[in-house]
Short mmCIF file of C-alpha atoms in Angstrom, two decimals:
data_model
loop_
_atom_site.label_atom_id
_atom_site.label_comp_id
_atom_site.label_asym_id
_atom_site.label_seq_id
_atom_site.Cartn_x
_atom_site.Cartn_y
_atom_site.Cartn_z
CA UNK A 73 0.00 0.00 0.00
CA UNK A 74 2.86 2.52 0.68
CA UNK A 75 4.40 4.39 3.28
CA UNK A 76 3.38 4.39 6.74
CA UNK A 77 0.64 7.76 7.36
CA UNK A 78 1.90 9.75 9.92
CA UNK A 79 -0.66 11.82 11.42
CA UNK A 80 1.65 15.02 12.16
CA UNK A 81 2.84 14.86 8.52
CA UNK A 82 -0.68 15.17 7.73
CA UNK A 83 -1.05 18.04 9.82
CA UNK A 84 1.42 20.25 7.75
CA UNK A 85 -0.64 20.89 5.49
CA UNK A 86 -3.36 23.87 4.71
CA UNK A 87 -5.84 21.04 3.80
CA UNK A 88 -5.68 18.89 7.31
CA UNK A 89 -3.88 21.82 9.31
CA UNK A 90 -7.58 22.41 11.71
CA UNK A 91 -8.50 19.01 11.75
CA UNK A 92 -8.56 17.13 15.21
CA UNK A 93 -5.73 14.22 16.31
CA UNK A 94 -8.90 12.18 16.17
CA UNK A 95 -9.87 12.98 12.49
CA UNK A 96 -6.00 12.97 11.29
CA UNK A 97 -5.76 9.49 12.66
CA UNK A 98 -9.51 8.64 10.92
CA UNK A 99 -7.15 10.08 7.93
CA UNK A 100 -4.53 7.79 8.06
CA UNK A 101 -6.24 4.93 9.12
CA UNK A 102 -8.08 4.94 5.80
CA UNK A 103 -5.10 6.41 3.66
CA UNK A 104 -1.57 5.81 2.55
CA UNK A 105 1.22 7.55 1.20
CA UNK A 106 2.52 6.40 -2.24
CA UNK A 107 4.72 7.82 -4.38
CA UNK A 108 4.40 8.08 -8.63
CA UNK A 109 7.12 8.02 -10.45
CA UNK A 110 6.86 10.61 -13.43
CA UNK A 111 3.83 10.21 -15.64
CA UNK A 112 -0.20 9.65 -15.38
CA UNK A 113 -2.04 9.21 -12.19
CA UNK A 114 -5.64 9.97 -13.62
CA UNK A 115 -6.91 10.41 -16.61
CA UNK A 116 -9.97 12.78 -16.94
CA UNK A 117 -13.65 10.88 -17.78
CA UNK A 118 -12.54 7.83 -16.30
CA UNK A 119 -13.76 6.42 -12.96
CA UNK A 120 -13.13 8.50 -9.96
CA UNK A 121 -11.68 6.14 -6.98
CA UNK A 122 -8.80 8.18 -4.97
CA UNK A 123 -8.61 11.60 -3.65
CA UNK A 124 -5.03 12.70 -4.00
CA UNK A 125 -3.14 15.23 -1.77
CA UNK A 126 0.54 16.50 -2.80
CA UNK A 127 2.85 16.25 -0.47
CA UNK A 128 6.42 16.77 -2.02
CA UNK A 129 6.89 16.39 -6.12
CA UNK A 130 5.24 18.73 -8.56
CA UNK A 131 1.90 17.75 -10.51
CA UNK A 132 0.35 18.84 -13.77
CA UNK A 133 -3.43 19.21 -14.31
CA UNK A 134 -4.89 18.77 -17.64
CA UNK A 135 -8.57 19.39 -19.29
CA UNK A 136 -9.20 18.11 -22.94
CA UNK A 137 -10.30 20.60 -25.52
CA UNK A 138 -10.00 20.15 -29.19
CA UNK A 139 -8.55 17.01 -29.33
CA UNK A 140 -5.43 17.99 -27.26
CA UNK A 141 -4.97 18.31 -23.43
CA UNK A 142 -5.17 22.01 -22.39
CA UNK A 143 -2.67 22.51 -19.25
CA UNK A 144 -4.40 24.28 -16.40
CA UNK A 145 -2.19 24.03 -13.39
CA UNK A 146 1.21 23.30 -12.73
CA UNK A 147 2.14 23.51 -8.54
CA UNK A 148 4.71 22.12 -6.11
CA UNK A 149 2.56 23.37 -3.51
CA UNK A 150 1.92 21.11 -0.72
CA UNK A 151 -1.53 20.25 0.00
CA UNK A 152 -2.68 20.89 -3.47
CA UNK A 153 -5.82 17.79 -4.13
CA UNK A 154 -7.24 16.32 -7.39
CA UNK A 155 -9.06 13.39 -8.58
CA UNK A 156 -12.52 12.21 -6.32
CA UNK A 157 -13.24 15.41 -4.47
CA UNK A 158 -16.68 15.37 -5.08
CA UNK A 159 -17.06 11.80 -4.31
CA UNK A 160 -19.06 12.79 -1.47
CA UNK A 161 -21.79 14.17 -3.31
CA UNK A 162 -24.42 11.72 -3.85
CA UNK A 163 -26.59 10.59 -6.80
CA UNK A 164 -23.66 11.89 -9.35
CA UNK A 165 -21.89 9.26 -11.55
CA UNK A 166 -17.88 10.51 -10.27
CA UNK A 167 -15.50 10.68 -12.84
CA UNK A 168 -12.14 12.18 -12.68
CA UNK A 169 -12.93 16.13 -13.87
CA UNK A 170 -8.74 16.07 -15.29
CA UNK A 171 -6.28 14.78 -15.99
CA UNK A 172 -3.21 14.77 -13.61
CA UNK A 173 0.31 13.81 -14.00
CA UNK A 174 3.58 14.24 -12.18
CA UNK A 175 6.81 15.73 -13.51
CA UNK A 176 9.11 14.12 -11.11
CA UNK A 177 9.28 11.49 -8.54
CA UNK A 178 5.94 12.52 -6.35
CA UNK A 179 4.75 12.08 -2.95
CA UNK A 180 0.84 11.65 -2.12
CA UNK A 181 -1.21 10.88 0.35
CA UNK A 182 -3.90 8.97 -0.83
CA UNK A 183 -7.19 8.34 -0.10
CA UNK A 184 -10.10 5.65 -1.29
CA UNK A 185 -13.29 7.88 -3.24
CA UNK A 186 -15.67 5.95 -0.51
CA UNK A 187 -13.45 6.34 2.83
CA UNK A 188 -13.19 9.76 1.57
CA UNK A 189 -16.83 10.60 0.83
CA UNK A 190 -17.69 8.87 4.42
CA UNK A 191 -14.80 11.14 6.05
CA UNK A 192 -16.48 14.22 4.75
CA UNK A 193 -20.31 12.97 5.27
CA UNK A 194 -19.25 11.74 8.98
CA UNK A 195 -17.06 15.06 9.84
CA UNK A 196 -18.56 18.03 7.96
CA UNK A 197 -22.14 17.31 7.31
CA UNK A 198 -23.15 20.83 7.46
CA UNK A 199 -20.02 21.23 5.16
CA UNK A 200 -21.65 18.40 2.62
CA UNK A 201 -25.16 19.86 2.42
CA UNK A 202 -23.60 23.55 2.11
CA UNK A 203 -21.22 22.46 -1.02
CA UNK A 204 -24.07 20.55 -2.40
CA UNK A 205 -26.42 22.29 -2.13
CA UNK A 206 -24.54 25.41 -4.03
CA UNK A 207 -23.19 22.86 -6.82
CA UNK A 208 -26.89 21.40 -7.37
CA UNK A 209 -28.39 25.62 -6.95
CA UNK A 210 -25.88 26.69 -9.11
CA UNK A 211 -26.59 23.90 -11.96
CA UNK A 212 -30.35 24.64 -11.58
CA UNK A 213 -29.57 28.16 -12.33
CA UNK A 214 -27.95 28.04 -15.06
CA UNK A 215 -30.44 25.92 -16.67
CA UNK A 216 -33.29 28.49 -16.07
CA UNK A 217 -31.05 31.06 -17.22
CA UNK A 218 -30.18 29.00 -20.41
CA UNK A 219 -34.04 28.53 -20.98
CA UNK A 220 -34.32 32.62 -20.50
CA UNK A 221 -31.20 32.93 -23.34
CA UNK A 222 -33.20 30.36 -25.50
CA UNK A 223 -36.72 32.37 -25.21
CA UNK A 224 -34.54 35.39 -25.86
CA UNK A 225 -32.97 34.27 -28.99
CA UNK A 226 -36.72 32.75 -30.61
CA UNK A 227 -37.93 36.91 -29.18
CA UNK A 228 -34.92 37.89 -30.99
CA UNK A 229 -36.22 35.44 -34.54
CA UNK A 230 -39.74 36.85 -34.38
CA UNK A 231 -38.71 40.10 -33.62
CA UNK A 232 -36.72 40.18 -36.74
CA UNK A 233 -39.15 38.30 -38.71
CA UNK A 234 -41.85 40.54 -38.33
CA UNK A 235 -39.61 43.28 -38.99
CA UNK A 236 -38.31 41.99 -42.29
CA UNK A 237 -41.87 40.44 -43.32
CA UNK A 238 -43.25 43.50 -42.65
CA UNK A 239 -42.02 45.25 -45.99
CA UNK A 240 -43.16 42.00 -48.41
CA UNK A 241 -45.96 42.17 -47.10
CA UNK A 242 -47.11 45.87 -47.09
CA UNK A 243 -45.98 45.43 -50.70
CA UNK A 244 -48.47 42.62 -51.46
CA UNK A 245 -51.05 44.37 -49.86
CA UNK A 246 -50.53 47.66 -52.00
CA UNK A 247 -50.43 45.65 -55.24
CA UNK A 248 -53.15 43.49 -54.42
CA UNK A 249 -55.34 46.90 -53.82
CA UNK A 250 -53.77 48.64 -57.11
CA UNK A 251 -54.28 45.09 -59.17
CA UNK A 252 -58.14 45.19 -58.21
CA UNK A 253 -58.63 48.59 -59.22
CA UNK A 254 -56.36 48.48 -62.46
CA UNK A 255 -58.60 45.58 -63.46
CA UNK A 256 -61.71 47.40 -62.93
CA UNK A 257 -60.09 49.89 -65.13
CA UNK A 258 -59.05 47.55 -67.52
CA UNK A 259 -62.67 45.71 -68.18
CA UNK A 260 -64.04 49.08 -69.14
CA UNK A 261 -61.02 49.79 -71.89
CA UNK A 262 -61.72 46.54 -73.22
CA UNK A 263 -65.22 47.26 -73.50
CA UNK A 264 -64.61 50.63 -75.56
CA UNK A 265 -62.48 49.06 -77.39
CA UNK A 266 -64.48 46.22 -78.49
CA UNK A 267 -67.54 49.04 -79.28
CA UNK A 268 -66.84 49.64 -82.79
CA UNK A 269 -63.72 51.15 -82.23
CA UNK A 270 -61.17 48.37 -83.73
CA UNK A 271 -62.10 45.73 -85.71
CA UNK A 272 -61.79 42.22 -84.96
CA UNK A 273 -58.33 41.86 -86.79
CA UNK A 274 -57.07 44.85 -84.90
CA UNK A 275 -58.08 43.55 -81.52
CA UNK A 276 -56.15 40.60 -82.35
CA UNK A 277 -53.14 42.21 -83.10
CA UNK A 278 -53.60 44.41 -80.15
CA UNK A 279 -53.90 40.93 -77.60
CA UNK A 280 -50.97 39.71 -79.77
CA UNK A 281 -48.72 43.00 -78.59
CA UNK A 282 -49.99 42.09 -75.27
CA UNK A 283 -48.48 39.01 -74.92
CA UNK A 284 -45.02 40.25 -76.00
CA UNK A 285 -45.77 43.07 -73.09
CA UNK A 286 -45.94 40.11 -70.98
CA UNK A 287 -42.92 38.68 -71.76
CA UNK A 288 -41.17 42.08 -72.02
CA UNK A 289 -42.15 42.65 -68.16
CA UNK A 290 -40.64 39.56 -67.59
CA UNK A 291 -37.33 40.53 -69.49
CA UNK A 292 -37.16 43.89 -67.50
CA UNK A 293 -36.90 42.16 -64.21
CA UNK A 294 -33.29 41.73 -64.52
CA UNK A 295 -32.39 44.94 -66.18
CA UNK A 296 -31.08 47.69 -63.68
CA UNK A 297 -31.52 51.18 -64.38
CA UNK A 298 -30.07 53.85 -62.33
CA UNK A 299 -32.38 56.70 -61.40
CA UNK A 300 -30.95 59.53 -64.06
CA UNK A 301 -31.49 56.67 -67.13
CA UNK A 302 -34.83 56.02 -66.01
CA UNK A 303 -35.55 59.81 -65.83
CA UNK A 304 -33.68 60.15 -69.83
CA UNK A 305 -35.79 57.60 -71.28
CA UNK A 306 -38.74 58.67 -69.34
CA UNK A 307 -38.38 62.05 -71.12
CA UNK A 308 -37.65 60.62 -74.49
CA UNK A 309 -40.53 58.52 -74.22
CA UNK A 310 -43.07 61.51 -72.96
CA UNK A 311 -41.92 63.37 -75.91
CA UNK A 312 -42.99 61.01 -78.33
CA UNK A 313 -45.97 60.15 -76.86
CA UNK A 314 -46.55 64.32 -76.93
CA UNK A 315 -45.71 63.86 -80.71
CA UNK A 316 -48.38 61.57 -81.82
CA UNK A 317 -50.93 63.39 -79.64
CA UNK A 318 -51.13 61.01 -76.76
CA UNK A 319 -53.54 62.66 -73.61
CA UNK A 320 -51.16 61.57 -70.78
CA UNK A 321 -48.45 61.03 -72.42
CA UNK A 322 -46.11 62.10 -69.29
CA UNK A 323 -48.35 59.72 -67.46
CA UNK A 324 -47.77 56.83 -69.41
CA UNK A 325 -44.35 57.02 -69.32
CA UNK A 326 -43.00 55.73 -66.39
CA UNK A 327 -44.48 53.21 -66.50
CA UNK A 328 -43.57 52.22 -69.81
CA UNK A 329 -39.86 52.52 -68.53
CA UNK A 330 -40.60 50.04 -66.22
CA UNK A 331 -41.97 47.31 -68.84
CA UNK A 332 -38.53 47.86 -70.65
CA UNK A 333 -40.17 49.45 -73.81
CA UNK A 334 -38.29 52.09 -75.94
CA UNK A 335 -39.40 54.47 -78.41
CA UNK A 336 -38.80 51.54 -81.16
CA UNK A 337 -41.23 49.57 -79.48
CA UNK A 338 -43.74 52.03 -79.33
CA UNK A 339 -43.30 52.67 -83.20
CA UNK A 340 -43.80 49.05 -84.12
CA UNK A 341 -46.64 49.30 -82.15
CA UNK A 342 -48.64 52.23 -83.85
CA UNK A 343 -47.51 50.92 -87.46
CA UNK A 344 -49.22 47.59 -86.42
CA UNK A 345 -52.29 49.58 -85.42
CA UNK A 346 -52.67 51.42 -88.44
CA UNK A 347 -51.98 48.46 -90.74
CA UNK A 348 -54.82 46.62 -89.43
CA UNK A 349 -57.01 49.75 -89.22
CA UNK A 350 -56.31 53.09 -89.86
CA UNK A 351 -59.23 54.33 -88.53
CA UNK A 352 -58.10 52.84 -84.84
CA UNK A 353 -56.94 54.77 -82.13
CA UNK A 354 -53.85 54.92 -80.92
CA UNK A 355 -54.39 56.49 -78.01
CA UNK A 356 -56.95 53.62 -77.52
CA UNK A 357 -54.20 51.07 -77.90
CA UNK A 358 -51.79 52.88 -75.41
CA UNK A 359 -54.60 53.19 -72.72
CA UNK A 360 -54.93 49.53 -72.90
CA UNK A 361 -51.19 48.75 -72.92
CA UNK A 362 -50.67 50.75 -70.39
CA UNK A 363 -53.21 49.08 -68.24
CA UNK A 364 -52.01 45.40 -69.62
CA UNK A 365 -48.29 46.63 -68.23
CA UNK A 366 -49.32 47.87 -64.88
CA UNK A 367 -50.93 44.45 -64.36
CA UNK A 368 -47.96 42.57 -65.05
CA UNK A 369 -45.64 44.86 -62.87
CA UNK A 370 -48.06 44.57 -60.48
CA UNK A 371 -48.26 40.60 -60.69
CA UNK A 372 -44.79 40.68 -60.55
CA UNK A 373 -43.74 42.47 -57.61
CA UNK A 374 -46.25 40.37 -55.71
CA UNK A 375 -44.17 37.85 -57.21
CA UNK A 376 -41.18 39.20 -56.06
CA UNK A 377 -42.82 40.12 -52.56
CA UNK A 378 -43.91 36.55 -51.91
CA UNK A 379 -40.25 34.72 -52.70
CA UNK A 380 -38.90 37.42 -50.57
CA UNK A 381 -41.54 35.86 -47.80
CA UNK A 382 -40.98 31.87 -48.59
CA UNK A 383 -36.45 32.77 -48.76
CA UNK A 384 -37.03 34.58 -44.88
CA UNK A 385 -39.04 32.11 -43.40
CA UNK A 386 -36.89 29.32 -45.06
CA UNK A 387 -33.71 31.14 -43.23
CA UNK A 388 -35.79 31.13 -40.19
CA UNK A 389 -36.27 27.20 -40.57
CA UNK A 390 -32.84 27.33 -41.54
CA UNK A 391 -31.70 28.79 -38.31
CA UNK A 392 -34.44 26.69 -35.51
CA UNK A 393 -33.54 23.79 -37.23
CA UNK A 394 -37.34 22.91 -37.38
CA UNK A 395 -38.03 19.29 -38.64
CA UNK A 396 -34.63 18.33 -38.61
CA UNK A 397 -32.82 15.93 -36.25
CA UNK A 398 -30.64 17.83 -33.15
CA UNK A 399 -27.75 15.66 -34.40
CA UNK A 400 -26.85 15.54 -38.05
CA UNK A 401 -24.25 16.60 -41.28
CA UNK A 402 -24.48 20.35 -41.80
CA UNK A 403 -22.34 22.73 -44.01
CA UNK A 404 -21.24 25.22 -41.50
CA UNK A 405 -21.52 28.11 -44.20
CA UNK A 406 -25.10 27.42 -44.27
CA UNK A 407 -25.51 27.71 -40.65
CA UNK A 408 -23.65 30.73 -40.80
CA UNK A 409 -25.96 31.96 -43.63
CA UNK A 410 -28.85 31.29 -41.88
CA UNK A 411 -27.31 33.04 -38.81
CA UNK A 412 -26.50 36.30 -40.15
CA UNK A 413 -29.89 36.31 -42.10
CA UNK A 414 -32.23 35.52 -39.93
CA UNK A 415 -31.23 37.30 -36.65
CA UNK A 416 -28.80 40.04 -37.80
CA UNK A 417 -30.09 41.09 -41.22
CA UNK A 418 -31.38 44.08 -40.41
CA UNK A 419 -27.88 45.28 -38.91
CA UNK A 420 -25.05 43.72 -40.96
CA UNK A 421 -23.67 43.51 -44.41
CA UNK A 422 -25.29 45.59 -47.64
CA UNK A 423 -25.71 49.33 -47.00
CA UNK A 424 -26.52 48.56 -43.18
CA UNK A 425 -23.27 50.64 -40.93
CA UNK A 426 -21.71 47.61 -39.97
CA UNK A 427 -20.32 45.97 -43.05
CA UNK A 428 -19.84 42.45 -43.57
CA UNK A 429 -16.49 40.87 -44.89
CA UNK A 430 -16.78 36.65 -45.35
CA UNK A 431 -13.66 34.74 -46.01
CA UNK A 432 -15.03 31.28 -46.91
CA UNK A 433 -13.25 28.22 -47.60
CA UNK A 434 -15.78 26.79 -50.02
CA UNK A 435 -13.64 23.65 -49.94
CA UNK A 436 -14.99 22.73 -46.12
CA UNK A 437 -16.35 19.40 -46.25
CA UNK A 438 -19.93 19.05 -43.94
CA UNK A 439 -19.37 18.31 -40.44
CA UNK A 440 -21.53 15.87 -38.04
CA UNK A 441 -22.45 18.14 -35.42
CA UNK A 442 -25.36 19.91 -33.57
CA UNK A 443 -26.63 22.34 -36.30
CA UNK A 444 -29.56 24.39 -33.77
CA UNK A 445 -26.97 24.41 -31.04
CA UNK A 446 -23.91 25.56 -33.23
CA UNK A 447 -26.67 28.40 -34.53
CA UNK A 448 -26.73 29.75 -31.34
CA UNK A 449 -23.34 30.08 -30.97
CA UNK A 450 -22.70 32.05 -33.84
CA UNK A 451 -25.49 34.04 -32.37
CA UNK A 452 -24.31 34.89 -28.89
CA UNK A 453 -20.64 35.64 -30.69
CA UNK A 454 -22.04 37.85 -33.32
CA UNK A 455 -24.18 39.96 -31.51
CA UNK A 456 -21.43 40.54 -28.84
CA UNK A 457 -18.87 41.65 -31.83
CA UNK A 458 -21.72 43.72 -33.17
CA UNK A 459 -21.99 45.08 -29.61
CA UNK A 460 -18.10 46.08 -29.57
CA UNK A 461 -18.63 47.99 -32.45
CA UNK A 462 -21.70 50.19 -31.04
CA UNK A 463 -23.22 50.47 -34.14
CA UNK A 464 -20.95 50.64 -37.00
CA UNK A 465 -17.40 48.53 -38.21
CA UNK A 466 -16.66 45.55 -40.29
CA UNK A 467 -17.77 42.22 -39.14
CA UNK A 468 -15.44 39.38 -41.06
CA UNK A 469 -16.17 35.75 -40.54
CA UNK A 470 -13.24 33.51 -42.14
CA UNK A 471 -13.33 29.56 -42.11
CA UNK A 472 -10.78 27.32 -42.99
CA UNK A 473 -9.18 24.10 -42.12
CA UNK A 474 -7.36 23.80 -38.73
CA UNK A 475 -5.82 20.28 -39.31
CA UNK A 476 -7.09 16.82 -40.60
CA UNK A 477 -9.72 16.55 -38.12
CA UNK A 478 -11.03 20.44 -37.34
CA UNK A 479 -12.55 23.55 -39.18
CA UNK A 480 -12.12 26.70 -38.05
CA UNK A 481 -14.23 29.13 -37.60
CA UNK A 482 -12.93 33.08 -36.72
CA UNK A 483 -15.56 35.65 -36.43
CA UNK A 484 -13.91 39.21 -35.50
CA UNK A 485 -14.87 42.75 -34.94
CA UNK A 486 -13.05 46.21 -35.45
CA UNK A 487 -14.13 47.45 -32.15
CA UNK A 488 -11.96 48.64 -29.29
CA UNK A 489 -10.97 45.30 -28.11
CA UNK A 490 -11.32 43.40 -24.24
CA UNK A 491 -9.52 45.20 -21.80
CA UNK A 492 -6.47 43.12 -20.51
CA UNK A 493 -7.93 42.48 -17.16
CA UNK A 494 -11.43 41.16 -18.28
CA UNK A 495 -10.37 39.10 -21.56
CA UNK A 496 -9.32 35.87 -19.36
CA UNK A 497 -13.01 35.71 -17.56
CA UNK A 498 -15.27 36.84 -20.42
CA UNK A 499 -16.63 33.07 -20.71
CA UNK A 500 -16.77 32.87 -17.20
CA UNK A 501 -20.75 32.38 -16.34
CA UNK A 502 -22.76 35.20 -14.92
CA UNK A 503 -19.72 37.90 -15.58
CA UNK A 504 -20.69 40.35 -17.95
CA UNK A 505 -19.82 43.87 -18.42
CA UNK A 506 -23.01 45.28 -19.42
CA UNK A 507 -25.16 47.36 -17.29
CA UNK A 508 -27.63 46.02 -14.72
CA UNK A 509 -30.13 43.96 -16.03
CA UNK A 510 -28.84 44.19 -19.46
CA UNK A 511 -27.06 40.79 -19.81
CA UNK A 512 -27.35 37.93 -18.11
CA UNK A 513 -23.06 37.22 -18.33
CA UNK A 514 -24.26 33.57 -19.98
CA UNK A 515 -24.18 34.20 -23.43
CA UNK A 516 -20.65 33.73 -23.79
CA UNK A 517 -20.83 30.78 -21.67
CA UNK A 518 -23.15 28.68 -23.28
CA UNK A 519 -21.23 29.23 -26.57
CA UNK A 520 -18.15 27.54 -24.89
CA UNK A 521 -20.54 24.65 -23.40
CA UNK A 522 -21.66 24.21 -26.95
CA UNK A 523 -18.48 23.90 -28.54
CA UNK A 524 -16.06 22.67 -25.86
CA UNK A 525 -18.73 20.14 -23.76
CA UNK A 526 -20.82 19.13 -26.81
CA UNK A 527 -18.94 18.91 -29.77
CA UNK A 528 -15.65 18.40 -27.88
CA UNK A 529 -14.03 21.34 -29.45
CA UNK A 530 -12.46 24.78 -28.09
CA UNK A 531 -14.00 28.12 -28.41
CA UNK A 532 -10.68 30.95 -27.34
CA UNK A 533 -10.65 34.39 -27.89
CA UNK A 534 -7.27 37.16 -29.46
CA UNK A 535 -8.27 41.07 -29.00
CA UNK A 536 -6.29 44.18 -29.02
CA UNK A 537 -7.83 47.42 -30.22
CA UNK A 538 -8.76 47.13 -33.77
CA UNK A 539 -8.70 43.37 -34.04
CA UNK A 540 -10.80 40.90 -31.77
CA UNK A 541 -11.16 37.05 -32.61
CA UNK A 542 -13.47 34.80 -31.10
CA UNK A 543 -11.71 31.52 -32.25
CA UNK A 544 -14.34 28.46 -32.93
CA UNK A 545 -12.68 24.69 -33.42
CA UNK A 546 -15.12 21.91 -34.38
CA UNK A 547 -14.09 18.80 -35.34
CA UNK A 548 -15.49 16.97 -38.55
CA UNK A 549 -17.16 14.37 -36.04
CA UNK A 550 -19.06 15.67 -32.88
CA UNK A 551 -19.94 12.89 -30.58
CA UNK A 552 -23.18 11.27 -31.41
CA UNK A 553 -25.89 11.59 -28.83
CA UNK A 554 -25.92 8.11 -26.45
#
């Protein structure tokens, strides 16, 4: 078992130093002294079954993040303890929380997990209840508070949703009013012009020029025009209209300019007319193209209104992850897609003040990972670098490969950076530096659970003024759900 316990070597150190001769005794009794020769004494996930105290030697404690084992502590202090120190705490499956090694030849006193969790519920009961009772308070906590950050985030959806569905939908509603009227209109032209006015032939030409009106709306759509060409061929096309003695000639215009018709058109249009009939009117025939292309511009920007509709609510379905499975493949550009669409874009990229840069590596293959949850971590990471920047900056999002097994994902702001003396507790839960009742300090938090807990990667953060980075690595593989 080891060397022989000595009761006043216990006593030397800060851990034991108030304890009774009675309890030191209880100590050694159960205990031993051992000493590890340099290398692994636990190994973090598996089975907790000693409580280790350092009594001469130096140890290393380890937490695994990313695939590699992140060094936390490194100590010759006496008294320092790892492995089962929660053993005591019941209805928990124990497992070793790190990793711990030694550096040299080390000295320990050690005791069993279940002598040691009846020491502690025998000696310090008030002690037990107090320490669990904070551990189990704290964990139910953060799980409310986590539920309030998940209701915040679906506010956050629908408050954006209804924002950016507002404008489709105002639109719909205004050509939808315009279309009724224009139609009313339109029934009554087609009446005069079926009273005698044109005969049948001409009326037939005239529905033939309609349907090339159609199809010249449709044409039009992708044709751009700034505002001083629009107003040119406006004027050209008023004058000629003048010319041929057209009554609202400046009012027919416009919209002509939006079908995409030219003065060439308009030409081939009246020499068709007076082919057919030269007793027709063309002011007849423009009153009824003029209706015809109103309709179709009208048709199509409720068109144009309702993709807008389907594309934002697809994002937002995009984003929830609605109908999907919680574990799955993803494309992480999607996600980030979906992301910046659905929650922020109505404050980033386009003409908005904070500009968006993306530096994609299109090459990324899909990952298996926790699309809703990663979602929310670009959202609690974005919104604090949108945050930094107080309302205008660039926003650039790169990806790329880390290594064989990781992506990378670096979103970064131009604000004025984390102070020195904050950036190290930033994911720390509860600490935020926001005013009262403005943040909860969990955002950042959850992000790290996310990545680090869930997906087994690491989630760090680089800032000096001008330049911060939160750093997300995901491996390809996330650990499947049991």
């Amino acid at each position: 078992m080891g060397e022989t316990c000595l009761p006043d070597e216990l006593r030397t150190l800060f851990l034991f130093e108030a304890l009774s001769d009675r309890q030191l005794q209880m100590l050694c009794e159960n205990g031993h002294i051992q000493t590890f020769e340099p290398g692994p004494i636990c190994t973090e996930g598996e089975p907790a079954t000693c409580f280790y105290v350092l009594l001469d030697g130096e140890l290393v404690m380890s937490k695994r993040s990313g695939g590699v084992d992140i060094e936390t502590n490194r100590t010759s202090q006496r008294g320092v303890y790892a492995g089962a120190w929660s053993a005591y705490i019941p209805g928990e499956e124990h497992v070793y929380q790190a990793s711990v090694r030694v550096t040299k030849p080390s000295r320990f006193f050690v005791l069993d997990a279940d002598a040691f969790a009846r020491f502690m519920q025998s000696e310090f009961p008030m002690a037990v209840h107090l320490i669990e009772g904070h551990r189990v308070g704290g964990m139910r906590t953060r799980q409310i508070i986590d539920q309030r950050e998940k209701l915040l985030a679906l506010g956050t959806i629908t408050a954006g949703l209804t924002h950016q569905l507002n404008n489709p939908a105002a639109a719909t509603a205004r050509a939808v009013a315009e279309l009724r009227e224009d139609l009313g209109k339109m029934r009554h032209k087609l009446a005069m012009l079926a009273d005698g006015k044109f005969t049948p032939q001409a009326l037939r030409v005239l529905v033939s020029i309609q349907d090339e009106v159609a199809e010249q709306v449709a044409k039009s759509k992708s044709e751009q025009l700034t505002s001083l060409e629009a107003a040119d061929r406006e004027e050209r096309l008023g004058e000629w209209l003048e010319e041929q003695g057209i009554s609202g000639a400046w009012d027919y215009a416009p919209t002509f300019v939006d079908a995409g018709l030219d003065i060439d058109w308009l030409e081939r249009i009246s020499a068709s007319v007076d082919e057919v009939d030269a007793s027709a009117s063309l002011q007849g025939a423009i009153g009824w193209l003029n209706y015809t292309i109103k309709t179709e511009l009208l048709m199509k920007e409720i068109a144009d209104a309702s993709e807008r509709i389907s594309k934002l609510l697809a994002g937002a379905k995009q984003y929830s992850q609605m109908d999907r499975a919680p574990y799955q493949n993803a494309n992480v550009h999607e996600l980030l897609h979906s992301t910046l669409k659905t929650i922020f874009g109505d404050k980033v990229g386009g003409d908005k003040p904070i500009k968006l840069v993306k530096e994609w590596d299109k090459s990324l293959p899909e990952i298996a990972c926790y699309p809703g949850d990663l979602n929310e971590v670009w959202t609690n990471v974005i919104h604090n670098a949108i945050q930094a920047m107080d309302g205008a900056g660039t926003l650039t999002i790169r990806t790329m490969r880390e290594n064989e097994q990781m992506i990378r994902v670096e979103i970064c702001d131009d604000g004025p950076g984390i102070p020195d003396d904050i950036v190290d507790r930033i994911f720390t839960p509860f600490f935020t530096t926001k005013p009262f009742g403005e943040g909860t300090g969990l955002g950042l938090d959850l992000a790290r659970r996310i990545v680090v807990e869930k997906h087994h990667g690491d989630l760090r953060v680089e800032s000096r003024p001008g330049d911060t980075r939160f750093i997300v690595l995901l491996p390809l593989n996330a650990p499947a759900p049991e």
